């Protein structure tokens, strides 16, 4: 799935613990770990993950050698920037990102009018900072 513009990346979802990008972001399912490969022709120095959730939850992010944790309060956005460590192959860079959430909710049980029955933890968005060209 193509994601973002500056720089654009391809996302490869390795499991069913995250949803494809939608209006609020990429939903990481509740109490799950999602494994996603980010692939780009650019080498990244850092990856910034922004997360939000209508419930209190902890979101942990691991990208190679970079790790970070956000303790989210309901409706309050959190951000963490981690050092990216990727692998160069076939003329592009690949980064394995693992994101975990500690809790979850079912939107149709807490949001009037919602028919969404998924068990969701947090919606994330990603921003990558390209490495300096050497």
GROMACS .gro file of C-alpha atoms in nm:
model
  134
    1UNK     CA    1   0.000   0.000   0.000
    2UNK     CA    2   0.143   0.340  -0.095
    3UNK     CA    3   0.159   0.577   0.202
    4UNK     CA    4   0.260   0.941   0.238
    5UNK     CA    5   0.414   1.186  -0.005
    6UNK     CA    6   0.737   1.331   0.135
    7UNK     CA    7   0.895   1.081   0.101
    8UNK     CA    8   0.648   0.820  -0.027
    9UNK     CA    9   0.677   0.470   0.119
   10UNK     CA   10   0.525   0.132   0.047
   11UNK     CA   11   0.370  -0.044   0.346
   12UNK     CA   12   0.361  -0.423   0.366
   13UNK     CA   13   0.132  -0.557   0.640
   14UNK     CA   14   0.274  -0.890   0.758
   15UNK     CA   15  -0.023  -0.988   0.974
   16UNK     CA   16  -0.386  -0.898   1.040
   17UNK     CA   17  -0.316  -0.689   1.351
   18UNK     CA   18  -0.341  -0.353   1.176
   19UNK     CA   19  -0.590  -0.203   0.934
   20UNK     CA   20  -0.509  -0.041   0.601
   21UNK     CA   21  -0.474   0.340   0.617
   22UNK     CA   22  -0.804   0.525   0.658
   23UNK     CA   23  -0.913   0.874   0.767
   24UNK     CA   24  -0.772   0.876   1.124
   25UNK     CA   25  -0.461   0.675   1.033
   26UNK     CA   26  -0.351   0.313   1.048
   27UNK     CA   27  -0.543   0.139   1.326
   28UNK     CA   28  -0.334  -0.099   1.535
   29UNK     CA   29  -0.569  -0.354   1.686
   30UNK     CA   30  -0.614  -0.369   2.062
   31UNK     CA   31  -0.373  -0.576   2.271
   32UNK     CA   32  -0.185  -0.682   1.957
   33UNK     CA   33   0.152  -0.644   1.788
   34UNK     CA   34   0.145  -0.541   1.423
   35UNK     CA   35   0.446  -0.605   1.198
   36UNK     CA   36   0.472  -0.367   0.903
   37UNK     CA   37   0.756  -0.329   0.652
   38UNK     CA   38   0.821   0.025   0.527
   39UNK     CA   39   0.998   0.026   0.190
   40UNK     CA   40   1.141   0.331   0.016
   41UNK     CA   41   1.407   0.432  -0.231
   42UNK     CA   42   1.525   0.674   0.039
   43UNK     CA   43   1.734   0.574   0.337
   44UNK     CA   44   1.572   0.704   0.658
   45UNK     CA   45   1.746   0.860   0.954
   46UNK     CA   46   1.440   0.858   1.180
   47UNK     CA   47   1.076   0.756   1.174
   48UNK     CA   48   0.823   0.958   1.372
   49UNK     CA   49   0.508   0.780   1.486
   50UNK     CA   50   0.210   0.983   1.605
   51UNK     CA   51  -0.069   0.795   1.784
   52UNK     CA   52  -0.410   0.874   1.928
   53UNK     CA   53  -0.690   0.676   2.085
   54UNK     CA   54  -1.020   0.748   2.260
   55UNK     CA   55  -0.902   0.523   2.546
   56UNK     CA   56  -0.597   0.512   2.770
   57UNK     CA   57  -0.341   0.276   2.617
   58UNK     CA   58   0.032   0.228   2.584
   59UNK     CA   59   0.180   0.217   2.234
   60UNK     CA   60   0.530   0.079   2.184
   61UNK     CA   61   0.726   0.121   1.861
   62UNK     CA   62   1.031  -0.076   1.749
   63UNK     CA   63   1.212  -0.004   1.420
   64UNK     CA   64   1.538  -0.193   1.405
   65UNK     CA   65   1.759  -0.037   1.671
   66UNK     CA   66   1.515   0.242   1.756
   67UNK     CA   67   1.251   0.195   2.024
   68UNK     CA   68   0.998   0.421   2.190
   69UNK     CA   69   0.688   0.412   2.407
   70UNK     CA   70   0.389   0.645   2.426
   71UNK     CA   71   0.149   0.638   2.721
   72UNK     CA   72  -0.172   0.778   2.572
   73UNK     CA   73  -0.451   0.941   2.765
   74UNK     CA   74  -0.798   0.932   2.606
   75UNK     CA   75  -0.814   1.171   2.310
   76UNK     CA   76  -0.460   1.304   2.364
   77UNK     CA   77  -0.209   1.261   2.083
   78UNK     CA   78   0.137   1.119   2.150
   79UNK     CA   79   0.450   1.125   1.935
   80UNK     CA   80   0.775   0.931   1.940
   81UNK     CA   81   1.073   0.955   1.704
   82UNK     CA   82   1.296   0.650   1.668
   83UNK     CA   83   1.625   0.591   1.493
   84UNK     CA   84   1.568   0.388   1.177
   85UNK     CA   85   1.780   0.085   1.091
   86UNK     CA   86   1.700  -0.065   0.754
   87UNK     CA   87   1.828  -0.314   0.501
   88UNK     CA   88   1.922  -0.216   0.145
   89UNK     CA   89   1.811  -0.465  -0.120
   90UNK     CA   90   1.684  -0.447  -0.478
   91UNK     CA   91   1.750  -0.074  -0.510
   92UNK     CA   92   1.545   0.024  -0.205
   93UNK     CA   93   1.552   0.033   0.174
   94UNK     CA   94   1.328  -0.184   0.396
   95UNK     CA   95   1.248  -0.121   0.763
   96UNK     CA   96   1.066  -0.367   0.989
   97UNK     CA   97   0.839  -0.177   1.226
   98UNK     CA   98   0.665  -0.347   1.518
   99UNK     CA   99   0.389  -0.159   1.698
  100UNK     CA  100   0.208  -0.286   2.008
  101UNK     CA  101  -0.095  -0.158   2.197
  102UNK     CA  102  -0.177  -0.250   2.556
  103UNK     CA  103  -0.556  -0.210   2.544
  104UNK     CA  104  -0.844  -0.167   2.303
  105UNK     CA  105  -1.207  -0.076   2.244
  106UNK     CA  106  -1.489  -0.159   2.003
  107UNK     CA  107  -1.611   0.162   1.831
  108UNK     CA  108  -1.975   0.051   1.798
  109UNK     CA  109  -1.992   0.003   2.175
  110UNK     CA  110  -1.863   0.352   2.261
  111UNK     CA  111  -1.942   0.577   1.962
  112UNK     CA  112  -2.308   0.647   1.884
  113UNK     CA  113  -2.394   0.551   1.526
  114UNK     CA  114  -2.078   0.350   1.464
  115UNK     CA  115  -2.115   0.005   1.311
  116UNK     CA  116  -1.744  -0.075   1.346
  117UNK     CA  117  -1.702  -0.401   1.537
  118UNK     CA  118  -1.321  -0.415   1.528
  119UNK     CA  119  -1.122  -0.427   1.854
  120UNK     CA  120  -0.893  -0.124   1.808
  121UNK     CA  121  -0.604   0.009   2.014
  122UNK     CA  122  -0.465   0.326   1.856
  123UNK     CA  123  -0.457   0.504   1.520
  124UNK     CA  124  -0.107   0.590   1.405
  125UNK     CA  125   0.046   0.808   1.137
  126UNK     CA  126   0.404   0.790   1.014
  127UNK     CA  127   0.659   1.046   0.900
  128UNK     CA  128   1.006   0.949   0.784
  129UNK     CA  129   1.309   1.177   0.780
  130UNK     CA  130   1.549   1.091   0.496
  131UNK     CA  131   1.914   1.037   0.587
  132UNK     CA  132   2.165   1.294   0.466
  133UNK     CA  133   2.310   1.204   0.127
  134UNK     CA  134   2.677   1.118   0.159
   0.00000   0.00000   0.00000
